[in-house]
């Protein structure tokens, strides 16, 4: 706290308190304490204290007519309500902070701290225990709880009088009697919400739900006080045991008898989880060994004896993400093999990492008030919740929270928070994605507070925004320079533009011009804080959720054509061989002459002088610029590749949605040359700005680093490459690049294999992340993928907050007068290592979640596509075997960027290899009889049968034809899976395989006669037949649904159609 820095006047006093030791003994501590007389109240309306100089500190809003002071009983029970965005004006007392520390409630403390640190919440922490006017010494024999309450009352009185009796102070308590008054009053949480938030149903629902929950903390307290008679927590569910005491856990960890780490449950094998402790995975098998730990919790595990070690399952889950079946009862069959891994059992929890979960009530939930909610995320167990009218939420996606998981309960206990809408409606499913990935309510509703919008420049049709004369004078005027932007079609938020020109001396000037967001978004403004919290614009398959208000992102900042725009430019001077001689950074004003689309620019490069959509005269003028630019950037790119930069692949796709609201196609993201060239210009700007910011702020530059991968991450890639006769050398990025290049050349006839291997390499990489340079050694700044010493994000400030920070840092470095003045007048945290590190942590989290949200929305649209395109008949596509598992394989469809499972073995163990592989007359549900399947992981599956003259081999990267299917689900998204239709013989590699397949083809007719008839009866009776009937029924229903209300689903797409073709920002 800043207020401790300048001690003006202090008074010495003694303070004694009691603390519980680890062994639960109570000791009395006496501490010398210096009382202070000058702690600021942190209220905006105060004229006495020096509060305004406290930088980015949130202050109690002068607009509010009351502030609230919660006591311990409210903090423990209603923390979740205090966390809601609506709740502002909270005064957190030192009394509570101390109490939390004494009770080892560091997690609760961190959550409260999080509220205080968010300046939008207008909440403060007040050190009342060390403040002369509010300190409250304990009276002889006075219980701690009573003294604490007196301290809070004293604090409330002080605030009331200090603020001139103008603000009502409300003490919140569940245990002290209510007291109405116009100055200081006491309310329960329910009474407070009734008085101030009577119509906010979310808060009202929550307060009801939370009033009834049994808190895990209560349970702990009960155990603490009666540790000898544990019976009072109920009979333990079989296999569950009480957690060991904190002391036992600590001793165990120190002596390496126990291990701690984060529990990660597998979504594809639901009775398996891992705990990674010190780089080693410990397998946790079965619900009982997981012992009430939930995915994401920090747990302590005890190793099981070696005869309990097991191999991790390699099966494709038959349920995928769409199971509603119980895993609780399932038994793990221990397979003892050489490759057995250490297994363990959870004996304690260090930290619960519970969040809000999207869930659906289990189908046919019985009447009564308790129900099971099935979380959308299949790694989360079912949650028992209380709801009086289950019918109201029966077919809805709902948000639930877990409260605790007693040893006597099969399921964790939680409460209902709110409903997101009916299941399988597009808007509901999109909301579900946003909640699952922690995207804030304000961003999800595309909203900005009124106060934040007041900070925005005015730009209306009547009063269009125009640059100011004084500001123009201050900037480098580049309006006469030919500048243009290259983006996907219909791009609204244009971050970047380019320019190139020949100088009189024959040198070349290359320019990258970026929207000047930091000019409009001042540090500490509400818009700034909101953008910092959001971190990034979230792009989903059909819509986006902006980081900044649209007046900036689409208009005033966006570098539109034929209007004057402020920008921050990087101008390089290059000699004739494109060597960089000099670089200039600074604020400029530009006037873009053209918003070009990628395709148009590419056509110019391909020789077309007037591509469609560009004015012919303009096009003829721009063509030489585009060509010169390409020439320069190709050189830059090649230089970087020579240094070891990797050309990696992603399987990102975009959706084509027609005027009639139908998804007509899913197509891979464009990869024309021009994409790479524009990206190269951005990479260049980012790396030069990163270096410049580092030179200016050695200890606090926001950089983006990409750590090199480790050997184990490459295991799968190495084996896959080996199966195709290639080796991978990953000792450095340069050698890895060379390996990939050899593969590219070797697979010219089969580019898909190159693509698969490159995708695998991409997946094996570490994630790149933002860091503050003060936290790492210089050698750790290196960007492995791009082969650059320094890198940052500078080129997309409209959609990424990291870039806003980079702009501020750069501009302060180069002494831009406005930036320097802003920093001096308003105070800046942009030069503080710890603050930048904190911002980076949030940005890393936000960008990861935003990518996951994008992936989920892609899957949602892929399943919508399959739904639409299987209504009238089968949907057959070609794909590549991308991963072999013990019961089938995954097939990747490059055209759709989609990976789905193909099963060769049924759940009951019977082989289901389609007869259609050897006979084109076979029906879909006919299987090769008497077949035997041999899997050699990770590259080969061989199918033999007495009825087959030769085995059928499936190898990694084989091309196959599959039929896409949709497995319908109630509690989850519909899952796309595939059935095998045929092999694509033409692309087979390897002579032995060609032989096998050819022979199979030759013998097809003779074999057919013998087996098809013989097996027909069997096939009729096959269980799969029933499933397939069920599917037909499902399909019929879906067709019906589409006729009745389906159109409304697609109607929903209409407003987003324009944005349907989404270019995600370059992920470097
Ligand atoms: Zn004051």
Coordinates of C-alpha atoms in Angstrom, one line a residue, residues 359-770:
X359 CA -24.5 -27.8 -17.1
X360 CA -27.8 -29.4 -18.0
X361 CA -30.2 -31.2 -15.7
X362 CA -30.0 -34.9 -16.1
X363 CA -32.8 -36.1 -18.4
X364 CA -35.9 -37.4 -16.6
X365 CA -34.8 -35.8 -13.4
X366 CA -37.3 -37.0 -10.8
X367 CA -39.6 -34.6 -8.9
X368 CA -38.3 -33.3 -5.7
X369 CA -35.9 -30.5 -4.9
X370 CA -32.5 -32.2 -5.5
X371 CA -31.2 -32.8 -9.0
X372 CA -28.1 -33.9 -10.8
X373 CA -26.6 -31.4 -13.3
X374 CA -24.4 -32.8 -16.0
X375 CA -21.6 -30.3 -16.9
X376 CA -20.9 -29.5 -20.5
X377 CA -17.2 -30.0 -19.9
X378 CA -16.9 -33.7 -19.7
X379 CA -14.0 -33.6 -17.2
X380 CA -16.2 -32.2 -14.5
X381 CA -18.3 -34.6 -12.5
X382 CA -22.1 -34.3 -12.2
X383 CA -23.1 -31.7 -9.6
X384 CA -26.0 -32.2 -7.1
X385 CA -28.1 -29.0 -7.0
X386 CA -31.2 -27.9 -5.3
X387 CA -34.0 -26.4 -7.4
X388 CA -37.7 -26.2 -6.5
X389 CA -39.1 -26.2 -10.0
X390 CA -36.9 -28.5 -12.1
X391 CA -39.4 -28.3 -15.0
X392 CA -38.5 -24.7 -15.5
X393 CA -34.8 -25.5 -16.2
X394 CA -35.2 -29.1 -17.5
X395 CA -34.2 -28.4 -21.1
X396 CA -32.0 -25.4 -20.6
X397 CA -28.3 -24.8 -20.3
X398 CA -27.7 -23.5 -16.8
X399 CA -24.8 -22.1 -14.9
X400 CA -23.9 -23.9 -11.6
X401 CA -21.2 -23.6 -9.0
X402 CA -19.8 -26.3 -6.7
X403 CA -19.9 -25.5 -3.0
X404 CA -18.4 -28.5 -1.4
X405 CA -17.9 -32.2 -1.7
X406 CA -18.5 -34.1 1.5
X407 CA -17.0 -37.5 2.0
X408 CA -20.5 -38.9 2.4
X409 CA -21.7 -37.8 -1.0
X410 CA -21.2 -39.5 -4.4
X411 CA -21.4 -36.1 -6.1
X412 CA -20.2 -32.6 -5.3
X413 CA -22.9 -30.3 -4.0
X414 CA -23.5 -27.1 -5.7
X415 CA -26.1 -24.5 -6.5
X416 CA -27.9 -23.1 -9.5
X417 CA -26.9 -19.6 -10.6
X418 CA -28.8 -18.8 -13.8
X419 CA -30.2 -20.1 -17.1
X420 CA -28.6 -19.4 -20.5
X421 CA -31.6 -20.6 -22.5
X422 CA -33.0 -23.7 -24.3
X423 CA -30.4 -26.3 -25.2
X424 CA -29.2 -26.5 -28.8
X425 CA -30.3 -23.0 -29.7
X426 CA -27.5 -21.2 -31.3
X427 CA -27.5 -18.2 -28.9
X428 CA -27.7 -20.5 -25.9
X429 CA -24.7 -22.6 -27.1
X430 CA -22.7 -19.4 -27.9
X431 CA -23.4 -18.1 -24.3
X432 CA -22.4 -21.5 -23.0
X433 CA -19.0 -21.2 -24.8
X434 CA -18.5 -17.7 -23.3
X435 CA -19.3 -18.8 -19.8
X436 CA -17.1 -21.9 -20.1
X437 CA -14.1 -19.8 -21.1
X438 CA -14.6 -17.1 -18.5
X439 CA -15.5 -14.3 -20.9
X440 CA -16.9 -11.5 -18.9
X441 CA -20.6 -10.7 -18.9
X442 CA -19.9 -7.2 -20.1
X443 CA -17.9 -8.4 -23.1
X444 CA -20.4 -11.1 -23.8
X445 CA -23.2 -8.6 -24.0
X446 CA -21.1 -6.3 -26.2
X447 CA -21.6 -3.7 -23.5
X448 CA -19.6 -0.8 -22.2
X449 CA -20.6 1.3 -19.2
X450 CA -22.1 4.7 -19.9
X451 CA -19.2 6.3 -18.1
X452 CA -16.8 4.5 -20.3
X453 CA -18.7 5.6 -23.5
X454 CA -18.6 9.2 -22.3
X455 CA -14.8 9.1 -22.7
X456 CA -15.2 8.3 -26.4
X457 CA -14.6 10.8 -29.2
X458 CA -17.8 11.9 -31.0
X459 CA -18.3 10.5 -34.4
X460 CA -21.8 10.7 -35.9
X461 CA -23.0 11.2 -39.4
X462 CA -23.8 14.8 -38.5
X463 CA -20.5 15.3 -36.7
X464 CA -17.9 13.0 -38.2
X465 CA -14.7 12.8 -36.2
X466 CA -11.8 14.9 -37.7
X467 CA -8.2 15.3 -36.6
X468 CA -7.4 18.5 -34.7
X469 CA -5.1 21.1 -36.2
X470 CA -2.8 21.2 -33.2
X471 CA -2.4 17.5 -33.1
X472 CA -1.7 17.3 -36.9
X473 CA 1.1 19.8 -36.4
X474 CA 2.7 17.6 -33.7
X475 CA 2.7 14.5 -35.9
X476 CA 4.7 13.5 -39.0
X477 CA 2.3 14.2 -41.8
X478 CA 2.3 11.2 -44.2
X479 CA -1.0 12.0 -45.9
X480 CA 0.7 12.5 -49.2
X481 CA 2.3 9.0 -49.0
X482 CA 0.6 6.2 -50.8
X483 CA -0.7 4.0 -48.0
X484 CA -3.1 1.0 -48.3
X485 CA -4.4 -1.8 -46.1
X486 CA -4.8 -5.5 -47.0
X487 CA -7.4 -7.4 -45.0
X488 CA -10.0 -10.1 -45.4
X489 CA -13.3 -9.0 -47.1
X490 CA -15.6 -6.8 -45.0
X491 CA -13.0 -6.1 -42.4
X492 CA -14.3 -3.3 -40.1
X493 CA -11.5 -3.0 -37.6
X494 CA -8.5 -2.1 -39.7
X495 CA -5.4 -2.1 -37.4
X496 CA -2.7 -1.9 -39.9
X497 CA -1.7 -0.3 -43.3
X498 CA 1.4 -0.5 -45.4
X499 CA 3.5 1.8 -47.6
X500 CA 6.6 1.6 -49.7
X501 CA 8.5 4.2 -51.7
X502 CA 11.8 4.8 -53.4
X503 CA 13.8 7.6 -51.9
X504 CA 15.8 10.1 -54.0
X505 CA 19.1 8.4 -53.2
X506 CA 17.8 5.0 -54.4
X507 CA 17.2 3.7 -50.9
X508 CA 13.8 2.3 -50.1
X509 CA 11.4 3.4 -47.3
X510 CA 9.1 0.6 -46.0
X511 CA 6.3 1.7 -43.7
X512 CA 4.0 -0.1 -41.3
X513 CA 1.2 2.2 -40.0
X514 CA -0.8 1.1 -37.0
X515 CA -4.1 2.6 -35.6
X516 CA -3.2 5.0 -32.8
X517 CA -5.4 3.5 -30.1
X518 CA -3.4 4.7 -27.1
X519 CA -4.1 8.3 -28.2
X520 CA -7.8 7.7 -27.6
X521 CA -7.6 5.2 -24.7
X522 CA -5.7 7.0 -21.9
X523 CA -4.1 4.9 -19.2
X524 CA -6.4 4.5 -16.1
X525 CA -9.5 5.6 -18.0
X526 CA -12.5 3.3 -17.7
X527 CA -12.2 2.2 -21.3
X528 CA -8.5 1.3 -20.6
X529 CA -9.4 -0.7 -17.5
X530 CA -12.2 -2.5 -19.3
X531 CA -9.9 -3.3 -22.3
X532 CA -7.2 -4.5 -19.9
X533 CA -9.6 -6.8 -18.2
X534 CA -11.0 -8.2 -21.5
X535 CA -7.5 -8.5 -22.9
X536 CA -8.6 -9.3 -26.5
X537 CA -11.4 -9.2 -28.9
X538 CA -12.9 -12.7 -29.0
X539 CA -13.5 -14.1 -32.5
X540 CA -16.0 -16.9 -32.8
X541 CA -16.9 -18.7 -36.0
X542 CA -19.8 -16.3 -36.7
X543 CA -19.4 -13.3 -34.5
X544 CA -16.9 -11.3 -32.5
X545 CA -16.9 -9.7 -29.1
X546 CA -14.9 -6.5 -29.1
X547 CA -12.3 -5.3 -26.7
X548 CA -13.0 -1.7 -27.5
X549 CA -16.2 0.3 -28.1
X550 CA -17.2 0.2 -31.8
X551 CA -16.8 4.0 -32.2
X552 CA -13.0 3.3 -31.9
X553 CA -12.7 -0.2 -33.3
X554 CA -14.7 0.3 -36.4
X555 CA -14.5 4.0 -37.0
X556 CA -12.2 6.6 -35.4
X557 CA -9.2 4.3 -35.0
X558 CA -9.9 2.0 -37.9
X559 CA -7.6 2.9 -40.8
X560 CA -10.4 3.3 -43.4
X561 CA -9.8 4.6 -46.9
X562 CA -10.0 8.2 -47.9
X563 CA -10.1 9.6 -44.4
X564 CA -7.4 11.2 -42.2
X565 CA -6.4 8.9 -39.4
X566 CA -3.9 9.1 -36.5
X567 CA -1.4 6.3 -36.6
X568 CA 1.8 5.1 -35.0
X569 CA 4.3 4.3 -37.7
X570 CA 7.5 2.3 -38.1
X571 CA 9.5 3.5 -41.1
X572 CA 12.6 1.6 -42.2
X573 CA 15.2 2.9 -44.6
X574 CA 16.6 0.0 -46.6
X575 CA 19.5 0.0 -49.0
X576 CA 19.2 -1.4 -52.5
X577 CA 19.8 -5.0 -51.2
X578 CA 17.0 -4.4 -48.6
X579 CA 19.4 -4.2 -45.7
X580 CA 18.0 -2.1 -42.9
X581 CA 20.0 1.1 -42.5
X582 CA 17.7 3.0 -40.2
X583 CA 14.4 2.9 -38.4
X584 CA 12.1 5.6 -37.3
X585 CA 9.1 5.2 -34.8
X586 CA 6.5 7.8 -34.0
X587 CA 3.1 9.3 -34.2
X588 CA 1.9 10.1 -37.7
X589 CA -1.2 11.1 -39.7
X590 CA -2.1 9.0 -42.8
X591 CA -4.8 8.8 -45.4
X592 CA -5.2 5.3 -46.7
X593 CA -5.9 5.3 -50.5
X594 CA -7.4 1.8 -50.5
X595 CA -8.9 -0.9 -48.3
X596 CA -7.7 -3.9 -50.4
X597 CA -8.7 -7.5 -49.9
X598 CA -6.1 -10.2 -49.7
X599 CA -7.5 -11.8 -52.9
X600 CA -7.3 -8.5 -54.8
X601 CA -3.7 -7.9 -53.7
X602 CA -2.8 -11.5 -54.6
X603 CA -4.3 -11.0 -58.1
X604 CA -2.1 -8.0 -58.6
X605 CA 0.9 -10.1 -57.7
X606 CA -0.3 -12.8 -60.1
X607 CA -0.2 -10.2 -62.9
X608 CA -3.8 -9.0 -63.0
X609 CA -3.7 -5.2 -63.3
X610 CA -7.3 -4.6 -62.4
X611 CA -8.8 -7.2 -60.1
X612 CA -12.5 -7.1 -59.5
X613 CA -13.7 -4.7 -56.8
X614 CA -10.9 -2.2 -57.1
X615 CA -11.3 1.0 -59.2
X616 CA -9.3 0.3 -62.4
X617 CA -7.3 3.6 -62.2
X618 CA -6.5 3.1 -58.5
X619 CA -5.6 -0.5 -59.2
X620 CA -3.1 0.5 -61.9
X621 CA -1.6 3.0 -59.6
X622 CA -1.2 0.6 -56.7
X623 CA 0.0 -2.5 -58.6
X624 CA 3.7 -1.4 -58.7
X625 CA 3.6 -0.6 -54.9
X626 CA 2.2 -4.0 -54.1
X627 CA 4.8 -5.7 -56.3
X628 CA 7.7 -3.8 -54.7
X629 CA 6.3 -4.5 -51.3
X630 CA 6.2 -8.2 -52.1
X631 CA 9.7 -8.2 -53.4
X632 CA 11.1 -6.6 -50.2
X633 CA 9.0 -8.8 -47.9
X634 CA 10.0 -12.0 -49.7
X635 CA 13.6 -11.1 -49.0
X636 CA 12.9 -10.4 -45.4
X637 CA 11.0 -13.6 -45.0
X638 CA 13.8 -15.7 -46.5
X639 CA 16.4 -14.1 -44.3
X640 CA 14.3 -15.0 -41.3
X641 CA 13.7 -18.6 -42.5
X642 CA 17.4 -19.0 -43.0
X643 CA 17.9 -18.1 -39.3
X644 CA 15.7 -21.0 -38.3
X645 CA 12.1 -19.6 -38.4
X646 CA 9.5 -22.3 -38.7
X647 CA 6.8 -22.5 -41.2
X648 CA 4.1 -24.2 -39.3
X649 CA 0.5 -25.2 -40.2
X650 CA -2.8 -24.8 -38.5
X651 CA -6.0 -26.4 -39.4
X652 CA -8.1 -23.3 -38.9
X653 CA -11.2 -23.1 -41.0
X654 CA -13.9 -20.6 -41.9
X655 CA -17.5 -21.0 -42.7
X656 CA -19.4 -19.9 -45.7
X657 CA -22.9 -18.9 -44.8
X658 CA -25.3 -18.0 -47.7
X659 CA -28.0 -15.4 -47.9
X660 CA -30.4 -18.2 -47.1
X661 CA -28.7 -18.7 -43.8
X662 CA -27.3 -22.0 -44.7
X663 CA -23.7 -23.1 -44.1
X664 CA -22.7 -24.1 -47.6
X665 CA -19.2 -24.9 -46.9
X666 CA -16.3 -25.1 -44.5
X667 CA -13.0 -24.1 -46.0
X668 CA -9.5 -24.0 -44.8
X669 CA -8.2 -20.5 -43.9
X670 CA -6.6 -18.9 -46.9
X671 CA -3.0 -19.4 -47.4
X672 CA -2.1 -17.3 -50.4
X673 CA 1.3 -15.9 -50.6
X674 CA 0.1 -12.4 -49.8
X675 CA -1.1 -13.6 -46.3
X676 CA 2.5 -14.6 -45.5
X677 CA 3.9 -11.3 -46.9
X678 CA 1.6 -9.0 -44.9
X679 CA 2.3 -11.1 -41.8
X680 CA 6.0 -10.7 -42.5
X681 CA 5.6 -6.9 -42.4
X682 CA 3.8 -7.2 -39.1
X683 CA 6.4 -9.6 -37.7
X684 CA 9.1 -7.1 -38.7
X685 CA 7.3 -4.2 -37.0
X686 CA 6.6 -6.3 -33.8
X687 CA 10.2 -7.3 -33.5
X688 CA 11.7 -3.8 -34.0
X689 CA 9.2 -2.4 -31.5
X690 CA 10.0 -5.2 -29.0
X691 CA 13.7 -4.4 -29.3
X692 CA 13.2 -0.7 -28.9
X693 CA 10.9 -1.1 -25.9
X694 CA 13.5 -3.3 -24.3
X695 CA 16.2 -0.8 -24.9
X696 CA 14.0 1.8 -23.2
X697 CA 12.7 -0.3 -20.3
X698 CA 15.1 -3.1 -19.6
X699 CA 13.1 -4.3 -16.6
X700 CA 9.5 -3.7 -17.7
X701 CA 9.2 -4.1 -21.5
X702 CA 6.2 -6.2 -22.5
X703 CA 7.7 -8.9 -24.7
X704 CA 6.4 -12.0 -26.3
X705 CA 8.5 -15.1 -25.9
X706 CA 8.2 -18.6 -27.3
X707 CA 10.2 -21.1 -25.4
X708 CA 11.8 -24.1 -27.2
X709 CA 10.0 -27.4 -27.0
X710 CA 11.2 -30.3 -24.9
X711 CA 12.1 -33.8 -26.3
X712 CA 9.0 -35.6 -24.9
X713 CA 6.7 -33.2 -26.7
X714 CA 8.1 -34.5 -30.0
X715 CA 7.6 -38.2 -29.3
X716 CA 4.5 -38.6 -31.4
X717 CA 5.8 -36.5 -34.3
X718 CA 9.1 -38.5 -34.5
X719 CA 7.3 -41.8 -34.6
X720 CA 4.8 -40.5 -37.2
X721 CA 7.6 -39.1 -39.4
X722 CA 9.5 -42.3 -39.0
X723 CA 6.6 -44.3 -40.3
X724 CA 6.9 -42.3 -43.5
X725 CA 10.6 -42.8 -43.7
X726 CA 11.6 -39.4 -42.3
X727 CA 13.6 -38.3 -39.3
X728 CA 13.1 -35.2 -37.2
X729 CA 16.0 -33.3 -35.7
X730 CA 14.7 -30.8 -33.2
X731 CA 18.0 -29.9 -31.5
X732 CA 17.4 -26.3 -32.7
X733 CA 14.7 -24.5 -34.6
X734 CA 17.1 -24.4 -37.6
X735 CA 17.5 -28.2 -37.6
X736 CA 13.8 -28.7 -37.1
X737 CA 13.1 -26.3 -40.0
X738 CA 15.5 -28.3 -42.1
X739 CA 13.8 -31.6 -41.2
X740 CA 10.4 -30.2 -42.1
X741 CA 11.8 -28.9 -45.4
X742 CA 13.1 -32.3 -46.3
X743 CA 9.7 -33.7 -45.6
X744 CA 8.0 -31.0 -47.7
X745 CA 10.3 -31.9 -50.7
X746 CA 9.9 -35.6 -50.1
X747 CA 6.2 -35.5 -50.0
X748 CA 5.6 -33.3 -53.0
X749 CA 3.1 -35.8 -54.4
X750 CA 1.3 -36.0 -51.1
X751 CA 1.2 -32.5 -49.6
X752 CA -1.3 -33.7 -47.1
X753 CA 1.3 -35.7 -45.2
X754 CA 3.5 -32.6 -45.0
X755 CA 0.5 -30.7 -43.7
X756 CA -0.2 -33.3 -41.1
X757 CA 3.3 -33.5 -39.9
X758 CA 3.6 -29.7 -39.7
X759 CA 0.4 -29.6 -37.8
X760 CA 1.8 -32.2 -35.4
X761 CA 4.9 -30.1 -35.0
X762 CA 2.7 -27.0 -34.2
X763 CA 0.9 -29.0 -31.6
X764 CA 4.1 -30.2 -30.0
X765 CA 5.3 -26.6 -29.6
X766 CA 5.1 -24.7 -26.4
X767 CA 2.7 -21.8 -26.3
X768 CA 4.1 -18.3 -26.9
X769 CA 3.3 -15.9 -24.1
X770 CA 3.6 -12.3 -22.9

